[in-house]
């Protein structure tokens, strides 16, 4: 091999492995020196250099090198000191997927499959869904045709690592001459090196993030201005101006209407008086502490800005307006020292047929969507009259919910031709929307107990549908990777939001109705402008599919829950994660903010409801920027169920927390 061939090979190799600046410098050096200084080097008599370069040319296309080099790197990382192991193991997953895609890209399909199957178990716990997608990449053409694989190839991964861990990794790569691993790491990983000891938490939410073309796009989109405030002349504004808000000590009787109205009717008069007086004394004692906390919190929070609506909002009837104002006047102020009462509705005998549940804003109606394509709506007042508190899911003749007149205490709504995946009540509770695997959305009347409209537009199953805070408009999301905005009086969608790379699993309205948020299996959350249909925010940070969303009452923050049990709180104005809330060990199916926004409730498949102190979480962010190891979450309380995954949560306007779920095994 003569010197010119060696020079050409070295330049080509540097370019191929991503060392473009080094290759350019080497070419410039050859050009200015005409190869004279390099030609003086005796390549043929330098055995070490000749051996190294010949090994490059001989092993460049050898597929066994990937397994050998990755296996050595894996063994070294797993045998490292425990102090640094969790940081070094962060490197393994991106190296693994790019080794696999490199083998596929070079046409070594059999070797790629063997490599994939040998090491996939190392990453299944955290990256199972990604691995299931990559499993379908079997030919070089798939790397370009599959959007997921193409985005991985074009993007880089940001990994936070301490200086000592970084030095250990580089020393290993140079000592073992692992040029193949070094090239993959150089091309696809960006290290964010910090001084000091490794962070104690191995599951830091910001430890591994994707950058590159997609991150650049997200950064560009997140520069757009959004109006996150509340609507002008809202009911809350009117109530504040008129001084209609009551103190907690004045709400004893009003609060009892929200949760105990039916029970109080049945009690004797003397017991009722005694109970109300005791409750009033308790409220007076708790009221002082709650009021102090509320004053401290509100004094430091700047006033929420007011914005104009972009949609033509429906006119609210006088009766509905008066009902809402009455509820707001009697709202209980919650905080870390004043917890809400919780009312849990349990479905029994569903035989795993319950797919979704929904609770009306006042808790008087509960709806369930089932795999047999049916929807059932229960009126809590009727159940209270018959003395049965169970929500039965079966239609057999021995159904305990059948009243003395032979009629069931629930309303059966039939019309869908596939499993029902979502149901939602309109704010007044007079309508129910449902979405199904049959690709349709149906509007039902709770007064007529009949189907009014069937909306068709999605091409695949519709996973979620949500009414806007003012009714009339609603949003849906589907397996077709789109979200759509509809109005009740039109059978075609008003807007189609496209941009997610996978299923759109959940949707939520902003309190001012100018935006909707969507959570997707592509691990991102997006915020969309309902007027233009454009994406105005992309939130990146989840490690699994996003299953639930909630907006804070002031419209400034958003919470999102994923399949791994992680909840992330976001600042809409900056698109940054304020704090991860970790405590659940399974899917987070439902999220809900309290009326004043001080508490966040989360319901999970781990059969618990958790309450989080949102105020302390949002206030501590500045201190945390200085102290990486500070505890960023505060779980106030956990409510475990016997064996009931939590499908739905709802804070009433008076701040009573409702929850619903189906018991997963017969009660003993």
XYZ file of C-alpha atoms in Angstrom:
668
model
C 0.000 0.000 0.000
C 1.710 3.235 -1.141
C 1.520 6.505 0.825
C -1.103 8.106 -1.466
C -3.429 5.144 -1.031
C -2.952 5.277 2.705
C -3.680 9.022 2.763
C -6.849 8.574 0.697
C -7.977 5.729 2.913
C -7.381 7.714 6.112
C -9.302 10.741 4.778
C -12.176 8.560 3.597
C -12.307 6.735 6.904
C -12.377 9.966 8.887
C -15.255 11.301 6.788
C -17.203 8.072 7.095
C -16.910 8.018 10.861
C -17.986 11.620 11.299
C -14.569 13.259 11.863
C -15.248 15.743 9.068
C -13.143 18.559 10.545
C -10.137 16.248 10.996
C -10.525 14.986 7.425
C -10.650 18.559 6.111
C -7.553 19.524 8.087
C -5.703 16.480 6.733
C -6.692 17.313 3.137
C -5.588 20.932 3.614
C -2.307 19.715 5.048
C -1.708 17.490 1.999
C -2.627 20.299 -0.363
C -0.281 22.886 1.196
C 2.647 20.508 1.645
C 2.114 18.506 -1.587
C 2.522 15.379 0.478
C 6.249 16.056 0.997
C 6.303 15.857 4.764
C 4.083 12.798 4.809
C 6.050 11.021 2.123
C 9.139 11.198 4.319
C 7.436 8.817 6.749
C 8.292 5.186 6.052
C 4.852 3.586 6.290
C 6.114 0.177 5.211
C 8.774 0.041 7.905
C 6.416 1.185 10.702
C 4.860 -2.150 11.701
C 2.425 -0.701 14.258
C 0.960 1.848 11.826
C 0.786 -0.620 8.945
C -0.903 -3.211 11.153
C -3.486 -0.719 12.386
C -4.379 0.651 8.961
C -4.537 -2.796 7.368
C -6.854 -3.908 10.197
C -9.151 -1.013 9.294
C -9.393 -2.069 5.648
C -9.803 -5.767 6.441
C -12.308 -5.456 9.278
C -14.414 -2.580 7.956
C -17.096 -4.913 6.616
C -16.691 -7.761 9.110
C -20.108 -8.120 10.873
C -18.679 -10.143 13.762
C -16.767 -7.071 14.960
C -20.018 -5.434 16.129
C -20.932 -8.310 18.435
C -17.356 -8.669 19.696
C -16.768 -4.978 20.399
C -20.216 -4.371 21.903
C -19.913 -7.449 24.116
C -16.544 -6.248 25.482
C -17.910 -2.737 26.120
C -20.986 -4.213 27.831
C -18.909 -6.452 30.100
C -16.640 -3.551 31.040
C -19.612 -1.282 31.881
C -21.414 -3.904 33.974
C -18.200 -4.704 35.898
C -17.456 -1.065 36.695
C -17.687 0.383 40.195
C -21.263 0.878 41.393
C -20.609 4.592 41.842
C -20.098 5.061 38.085
C -21.944 2.063 36.642
C -25.360 3.712 36.171
C -23.783 6.558 34.189
C -21.697 4.269 31.995
C -24.706 2.037 31.264
C -26.533 5.034 29.762
C -24.179 4.731 26.790
C -25.149 1.141 26.042
C -28.638 1.628 24.581
C -27.730 4.170 21.854
C -24.639 2.098 20.972
C -26.807 -1.038 20.799
C -29.443 0.381 18.436
C -26.862 1.979 16.137
C -24.829 -1.226 15.950
C -27.993 -3.015 14.910
C -28.947 -0.392 12.328
C -25.391 -0.321 10.941
C -25.503 -4.085 10.418
C -28.896 -3.816 8.690
C -27.663 -0.916 6.574
C -24.702 -2.983 5.351
C -26.965 -5.882 4.400
C -25.922 -8.272 7.186
C -29.509 -9.191 8.095
C -28.813 -12.516 9.784
C -25.983 -11.131 11.876
C -28.152 -8.131 12.778
C -30.983 -10.375 14.006
C -28.572 -12.473 16.054
C -27.004 -9.372 17.589
C -30.441 -7.883 18.365
C -31.777 -11.024 20.036
C -28.604 -11.549 22.067
C -28.644 -8.186 23.827
C -32.247 -6.919 23.665
C -33.059 -8.133 27.209
C -30.651 -5.536 28.616
C -32.932 -2.745 27.385
C -36.462 -4.180 27.422
C -37.424 -2.776 30.809
C -37.041 0.859 29.704
C -37.176 0.736 25.899
C -39.558 -2.132 25.110
C -41.746 -0.209 22.667
C -38.776 1.175 20.765
C -37.321 -2.315 20.463
C -40.623 -3.624 19.122
C -40.495 -0.980 16.412
C -36.842 -1.654 15.566
C -37.599 -5.357 15.317
C -39.341 -4.616 12.027
C -36.214 -3.063 10.479
C -34.936 -5.970 8.375
C -33.559 -4.368 5.210
C -31.508 -1.276 4.313
C -34.570 0.261 2.646
C -36.470 0.107 5.964
C -33.998 2.543 7.494
C -35.266 5.216 5.116
C -38.899 4.132 4.880
C -39.557 3.893 8.639
C -39.894 7.323 10.169
C -38.807 6.121 13.597
C -35.584 4.521 12.326
C -34.837 7.507 10.100
C -35.206 9.944 12.996
C -32.881 7.828 15.156
C -30.222 7.788 12.449
C -30.353 11.546 11.996
C -30.530 12.513 15.667
C -27.994 12.488 18.446
C -28.453 11.515 22.085
C -27.479 13.883 24.895
C -26.085 12.007 27.898
C -25.222 13.655 31.221
C -22.097 12.132 32.716
C -19.566 13.192 35.340
C -15.978 13.989 34.377
C -14.542 10.854 35.945
C -17.017 8.527 34.210
C -16.250 10.265 30.925
C -12.498 9.824 31.425
C -12.982 6.139 32.293
C -14.935 5.553 29.085
C -12.362 7.287 26.893
C -9.481 5.441 28.539
C -11.188 2.111 27.912
C -11.903 2.894 24.250
C -8.324 4.009 23.587
C -6.696 1.235 25.578
C -8.660 -1.502 23.769
C -8.420 0.287 20.392
C -12.216 -0.029 20.021
C -12.364 2.196 16.968
C -15.761 0.808 15.923
C -17.407 1.729 19.243
C -15.543 5.030 19.317
C -16.871 5.920 15.858
C -20.495 5.120 16.811
C -20.225 7.077 20.058
C -18.634 10.044 18.307
C -21.289 10.107 15.592
C -24.438 9.564 17.655
C -23.789 10.709 21.246
C -23.212 14.149 22.751
C -21.786 14.058 26.269
C -22.747 16.767 28.754
C -19.834 16.476 31.172
C -20.151 18.004 34.627
C -17.644 18.194 37.475
C -17.961 16.412 40.782
C -19.344 13.044 41.783
C -22.047 11.210 39.800
C -25.639 12.091 40.671
C -27.148 9.684 43.177
C -30.318 9.179 41.155
C -29.870 6.733 38.304
C -33.238 7.686 36.799
C -32.673 11.412 36.359
C -35.288 12.466 33.831
C -32.830 14.745 32.013
C -29.931 12.289 31.959
C -30.658 11.041 28.425
C -32.350 13.248 25.816
C -32.560 13.178 22.030
C -31.054 16.035 20.039
C -30.418 16.638 16.393
C -32.738 17.619 13.591
C -35.866 16.873 15.637
C -34.541 18.790 18.634
C -33.680 21.723 16.383
C -37.234 21.673 15.039
C -38.630 21.558 18.570
C -36.424 24.457 19.677
C -37.599 26.515 16.723
C -41.273 25.761 17.408
C -40.887 26.482 21.117
C -39.795 30.032 20.319
C -43.334 30.888 19.212
C -45.354 33.132 21.479
C -48.400 31.688 23.204
C -51.135 33.289 25.308
C -51.506 30.966 28.280
C -53.758 33.190 30.413
C -57.445 32.836 31.224
C -60.347 34.304 29.282
C -61.520 37.844 29.897
C -64.745 38.252 31.880
C -64.804 34.642 33.058
C -67.084 33.525 35.865
C -64.128 33.452 38.258
C -63.374 37.086 37.389
C -66.943 38.140 38.057
C -66.954 36.312 41.353
C -63.724 37.978 42.477
C -64.955 41.439 41.471
C -68.208 41.043 43.372
C -66.436 39.570 46.390
C -68.524 36.436 46.175
C -65.852 34.018 47.430
C -66.696 32.563 50.829
C -64.251 31.622 53.568
C -63.922 27.977 54.517
C -65.749 28.543 57.812
C -68.799 29.720 55.859
C -68.853 26.738 53.542
C -69.797 23.921 55.917
C -73.370 23.719 54.812
C -72.615 24.466 51.159
C -69.882 21.840 50.939
C -72.196 19.173 52.297
C -74.402 19.681 49.256
C -71.609 18.453 46.995
C -70.926 15.089 48.550
C -73.576 14.341 51.130
C -76.821 15.735 49.717
C -78.521 12.393 49.274
C -77.364 10.997 52.621
C -78.475 14.052 54.569
C -82.031 13.658 53.317
C -82.267 10.209 54.897
C -81.002 11.186 58.331
C -83.306 12.221 61.182
C -83.477 15.932 61.857
C -81.686 15.838 65.179
C -78.781 13.766 63.821
C -78.521 16.086 60.854
C -78.235 19.121 63.121
C -75.638 17.448 65.278
C -73.593 16.335 62.254
C -73.681 19.759 60.641
C -72.608 21.473 63.861
C -69.669 19.082 64.307
C -68.654 19.562 60.671
C -68.880 23.332 61.102
C -66.568 23.218 64.130
C -64.053 21.143 62.170
C -64.220 23.545 59.258
C -63.667 26.532 61.537
C -60.517 24.914 62.967
C -59.145 23.882 59.598
C -60.204 27.115 57.964
C -57.686 29.279 59.791
C -54.723 27.073 58.813
C -55.919 26.761 55.247
C -56.513 30.489 54.911
C -52.983 31.255 56.142
C -51.463 28.857 53.613
C -53.661 30.244 50.839
C -52.667 33.839 51.684
C -48.967 32.939 51.679
C -49.281 31.173 48.332
C -51.369 33.795 46.555
C -49.198 36.663 47.783
C -46.176 35.326 45.888
C -47.980 34.296 42.688
C -48.315 37.007 40.012
C -51.828 37.590 38.656
C -52.858 35.422 35.741
C -53.010 37.373 32.435
C -56.298 37.608 30.570
C -56.727 36.783 26.880
C -59.498 36.932 24.313
C -61.083 33.738 22.940
C -60.154 32.672 19.422
C -63.257 30.485 19.096
C -66.854 31.686 19.090
C -67.843 30.313 22.478
C -71.419 29.191 23.179
C -73.707 31.330 25.316
C -74.217 29.839 28.755
C -77.763 29.600 30.021
C -78.677 31.540 33.159
C -79.479 28.418 35.147
C -76.134 26.786 34.354
C -74.291 30.021 35.115
C -75.986 30.371 38.495
C -75.201 26.746 39.349
C -71.509 27.217 38.519
C -71.319 30.473 40.489
C -72.912 28.786 43.493
C -70.365 25.969 43.296
C -67.482 28.423 43.031
C -68.733 30.392 46.036
C -68.738 27.202 48.087
C -65.420 25.846 46.847
C -63.167 24.472 49.567
C -59.653 25.892 49.423
C -57.229 22.975 49.322
C -53.542 22.985 50.200
C -50.847 20.792 51.686
C -52.596 21.054 55.078
C -56.175 20.764 53.798
C -56.740 17.560 51.837
C -59.812 16.872 49.707
C -62.494 14.315 50.433
C -62.411 11.434 47.953
C -65.391 9.553 46.571
C -64.445 6.362 44.702
C -66.876 4.631 42.313
C -66.003 0.950 41.850
C -67.217 -1.119 38.900
C -67.748 -4.792 39.728
C -68.413 -7.841 37.558
C -66.943 -6.195 34.474
C -64.793 -9.262 33.663
C -62.032 -6.998 32.298
C -64.502 -5.415 29.901
C -64.213 -1.817 31.149
C -62.002 0.279 28.852
C -62.722 3.774 30.169
C -64.716 5.700 32.744
C -65.871 9.295 33.018
C -67.420 11.364 35.805
C -69.579 14.453 35.292
C -68.390 17.791 36.691
C -70.652 17.542 39.747
C -70.138 13.804 40.246
C -73.819 12.998 39.750
C -73.290 10.879 36.616
C -70.758 8.146 35.892
C -70.227 6.594 32.453
C -68.311 3.478 31.479
C -67.169 2.364 28.023
C -66.923 -1.382 27.465
C -65.279 -3.837 25.103
C -68.676 -5.101 23.919
C -69.224 -1.660 22.262
C -71.729 -0.531 24.912
C -71.791 2.592 27.078
C -73.501 2.599 30.449
C -74.444 5.726 32.393
C -75.285 5.619 36.105
C -77.234 8.310 37.942
C -75.832 8.439 41.470
C -79.098 9.820 42.884
C -81.018 6.763 41.682
C -78.405 4.375 43.034
C -78.647 6.124 46.405
C -82.430 5.693 46.450
C -82.192 1.907 45.967
C -79.361 1.558 48.464
C -76.918 -0.078 46.054
C -73.509 1.551 45.713
C -71.983 -0.874 43.206
C -71.683 -0.163 39.493
C -72.453 -3.454 37.796
C -70.919 -4.167 34.421
C -72.961 -7.176 33.330
C -76.452 -7.484 31.869
C -77.577 -10.735 33.513
C -81.062 -11.178 34.983
C -79.663 -11.325 38.517
C -78.230 -7.836 38.215
C -78.509 -6.166 41.677
C -78.878 -2.760 40.011
C -82.338 -3.742 38.770
C -84.798 -1.781 40.863
C -88.091 -2.920 42.370
C -89.914 -1.862 39.201
C -87.796 -4.234 37.108
C -85.779 -1.437 35.448
C -82.026 -1.098 35.649
C -80.480 1.830 37.445
C -78.159 2.574 34.539
C -78.849 3.732 31.011
C -77.550 1.445 28.266
C -76.354 3.261 25.137
C -75.834 1.105 22.059
C -74.565 2.275 18.680
C -70.845 1.644 18.327
C -69.635 -1.429 16.462
C -66.319 -1.796 18.309
C -64.815 -1.406 21.783
C -65.406 2.017 23.363
C -62.107 3.628 24.364
C -63.191 7.012 25.728
C -66.231 8.810 27.115
C -66.609 12.380 28.361
C -69.439 14.512 29.757
C -70.223 18.043 28.625
C -69.754 20.657 31.402
C -73.493 20.815 32.265
C -73.763 17.017 32.018
C -76.511 16.984 29.381
C -74.379 15.282 26.705
C -71.897 12.401 26.528
C -69.284 11.899 23.816
C -67.801 8.480 23.112
C -65.038 7.241 20.802
C -64.493 3.732 19.558
C -62.386 1.274 17.605
C -64.979 1.618 14.823
C -63.251 4.972 13.981
C -66.331 7.051 14.924
C -67.297 9.506 17.652
C -70.887 9.558 18.888
C -72.840 12.240 20.721
C -75.452 11.065 23.208
C -78.134 12.938 25.145
C -78.355 12.061 28.850
C -81.876 13.502 28.909
C -83.223 11.613 25.897
C -80.929 8.600 26.412
C -80.393 8.470 22.659
C -77.646 8.873 20.064
C -77.868 12.260 18.350
C -74.888 12.427 15.950
C -72.203 10.102 14.585
C -68.998 11.932 13.626
C -66.790 10.281 11.000
C -63.355 11.513 9.994
C -60.644 9.399 11.572
C -59.356 6.423 9.608
C -58.360 4.255 12.567
C -59.483 3.657 16.180
C -60.139 6.839 18.165
C -58.336 6.615 21.493
C -59.620 9.713 23.279
C -62.212 12.473 23.018
C -62.658 15.503 25.303
C -65.236 18.304 25.520
C -63.898 21.848 25.736
C -64.301 23.630 29.102
C -67.296 25.547 27.685
C -68.875 22.667 25.779
C -69.988 22.714 22.102
C -66.440 22.094 20.811
C -64.555 18.843 21.374
C -61.216 17.309 20.421
C -60.332 13.744 19.454
C -57.155 11.773 18.799
C -56.489 8.528 16.987
C -54.225 5.728 15.851
C -53.979 7.639 12.544
C -51.461 9.973 14.317
C -53.745 13.013 14.143
C -55.858 15.062 16.526
C -59.018 16.803 15.324
C -61.240 19.609 16.585
C -64.990 19.361 16.086
C -68.130 21.296 16.932
C -71.390 19.617 17.880
C -73.297 21.175 14.981
C -70.931 19.996 12.206
C -70.230 16.419 11.147
C -66.813 17.280 9.663
C -63.771 18.317 11.730
C -62.894 22.009 11.924
C -59.148 21.442 12.278
C -56.761 18.518 11.772
C -53.513 18.536 13.775
C -50.830 16.340 12.192
C -47.214 16.018 13.302
C -46.852 13.191 15.814
C -44.731 10.235 14.707
C -46.986 7.604 16.291
C -50.433 7.121 17.853
C -51.948 10.153 19.567
C -53.156 8.564 22.817
C -54.681 11.446 24.797
C -55.935 14.986 24.299
C -56.713 17.857 26.669
C -58.058 21.399 26.279
C -56.379 24.496 27.647
C -58.651 26.407 30.087
C -58.950 29.344 27.665
C -59.987 27.052 24.765
C -57.341 28.576 22.471
C -55.086 25.504 22.593
C -55.242 21.738 22.873
C -52.487 19.427 24.119
C -51.867 15.929 22.750
C -49.821 13.073 24.187
C -48.417 10.392 21.912
C -46.707 7.019 21.748
C -43.731 8.880 20.235
C -43.005 10.000 23.858
C -43.732 13.670 23.183
C -46.477 16.102 24.111
C -47.504 18.819 21.677
C -49.504 22.019 22.126
C -51.619 23.169 19.169
C -53.261 26.482 18.308
C -56.928 25.735 17.601
C -57.328 28.738 15.303
C -54.416 28.005 12.947
C -53.978 24.280 13.575
C -50.220 24.826 14.046
C -48.016 23.164 16.636
C -46.721 25.860 19.006
C -44.929 23.708 21.594
C -43.165 20.325 21.677
C -42.407 18.868 25.107
C -39.610 16.263 25.087
C -38.589 14.200 28.104
C -40.828 11.180 28.583
C -39.262 7.748 28.150
C -42.488 5.938 27.230
C -45.882 6.614 25.660
C -47.881 9.499 27.166
C -51.277 8.331 28.439
C -52.779 11.251 30.381
C -52.771 15.046 30.444
C -54.083 17.794 32.727
C -53.974 21.609 32.580
C -53.649 23.789 35.660
C -56.676 26.051 36.264
C -54.651 29.200 35.539
C -53.442 27.726 32.232
C -49.751 28.175 33.016
C -48.736 24.573 33.728
C -49.450 21.172 32.274
C -48.995 17.711 33.760
C -48.456 14.564 31.674
C -48.337 10.936 32.791
C -46.722 8.055 30.938
C -46.693 4.282 30.740
C -43.774 3.927 33.185
C -45.586 5.800 35.967
C -43.670 9.073 35.625
C -45.545 12.390 35.799
C -43.895 15.486 34.375
C -44.925 19.074 35.041
C -44.301 21.545 32.236
C -44.205 25.317 31.976
C -46.169 26.134 28.817
C -44.395 29.435 28.209
C -40.884 27.925 28.156
C -41.703 24.281 27.227
C -39.372 23.160 30.014
C -39.998 20.409 32.518
C -40.391 21.977 35.951
C -40.225 18.762 37.897
C -40.731 15.031 37.432
C -43.115 13.460 39.948
C -42.129 9.862 40.595
C -43.998 7.451 42.802
C -46.287 5.303 40.680
C -44.940 1.984 39.452
C -47.367 1.475 36.572
C -49.276 3.411 33.902
C -50.706 6.798 34.921
C -54.187 6.714 33.394
C -55.664 9.904 34.790
C -54.583 13.321 36.096
C -56.617 16.172 37.604
C -55.816 19.568 39.152
C -57.793 20.905 42.102
C -59.976 23.955 41.521
C -57.406 26.498 42.729
C -54.495 24.543 41.251
C -52.569 23.833 44.462
C -52.904 20.031 44.283
C -52.510 17.476 41.515
C -54.221 14.089 41.733
C -52.968 11.099 39.761
C -54.645 7.738 39.207
C -52.666 4.717 38.119
C -52.865 1.084 37.117
C -50.946 0.341 40.334
C -54.320 0.712 42.143
C -53.497 3.989 43.913
C -54.533 7.625 43.851
C -51.745 10.046 44.778
C -51.932 13.723 45.742
C -49.004 15.994 44.868
C -48.166 19.435 46.233
C -47.974 21.448 43.031
C -47.186 24.747 44.749
C -43.973 23.540 46.387
C -42.924 21.761 43.193
C -43.193 24.899 41.061
C -41.628 27.220 43.631
C -38.499 25.136 44.220
C -37.249 25.157 40.651
C -34.807 28.051 41.068
C -33.152 26.433 44.071
C -32.911 23.160 42.215
C -30.990 24.723 39.350
C -28.220 25.407 41.864
C -28.518 22.087 43.662
C -28.860 19.134 41.304
C -29.395 16.647 44.113
C -32.359 18.441 45.698
C -35.611 16.532 46.047
C -37.907 17.947 43.383
C -41.127 16.143 44.178
C -43.531 16.150 47.061
C -46.128 13.450 47.368
C -48.618 14.503 50.020
C -50.691 11.367 50.351
C -51.390 8.012 48.714
C -54.850 6.428 48.681
C -54.552 2.697 47.938
C -57.479 0.625 46.692
C -57.933 -3.080 47.367
C -57.422 -4.151 43.779
C -58.899 -1.424 41.596
C -56.841 0.291 38.884
C -57.876 3.935 38.654
C -59.408 4.772 35.274
C -60.737 8.288 35.910
C -60.314 11.267 38.247
C -62.335 14.459 38.543
C -62.262 17.395 40.956
C -65.741 18.881 41.271
C -66.132 22.652 41.193
C -66.356 22.504 44.984
C -63.086 20.546 45.160
C -64.447 17.126 46.032
C -62.294 14.490 44.346
C -64.104 11.736 42.434
C -62.381 8.596 41.182
C -63.552 5.508 39.304
C -62.179 2.121 38.337
C -63.058 -1.548 37.889
C -62.069 -4.045 40.547
C -59.681 -6.532 38.978
C -60.698 -9.531 41.073
C -63.814 -10.502 43.055
C -64.060 -8.908 46.455
C -63.502 -11.366 49.260
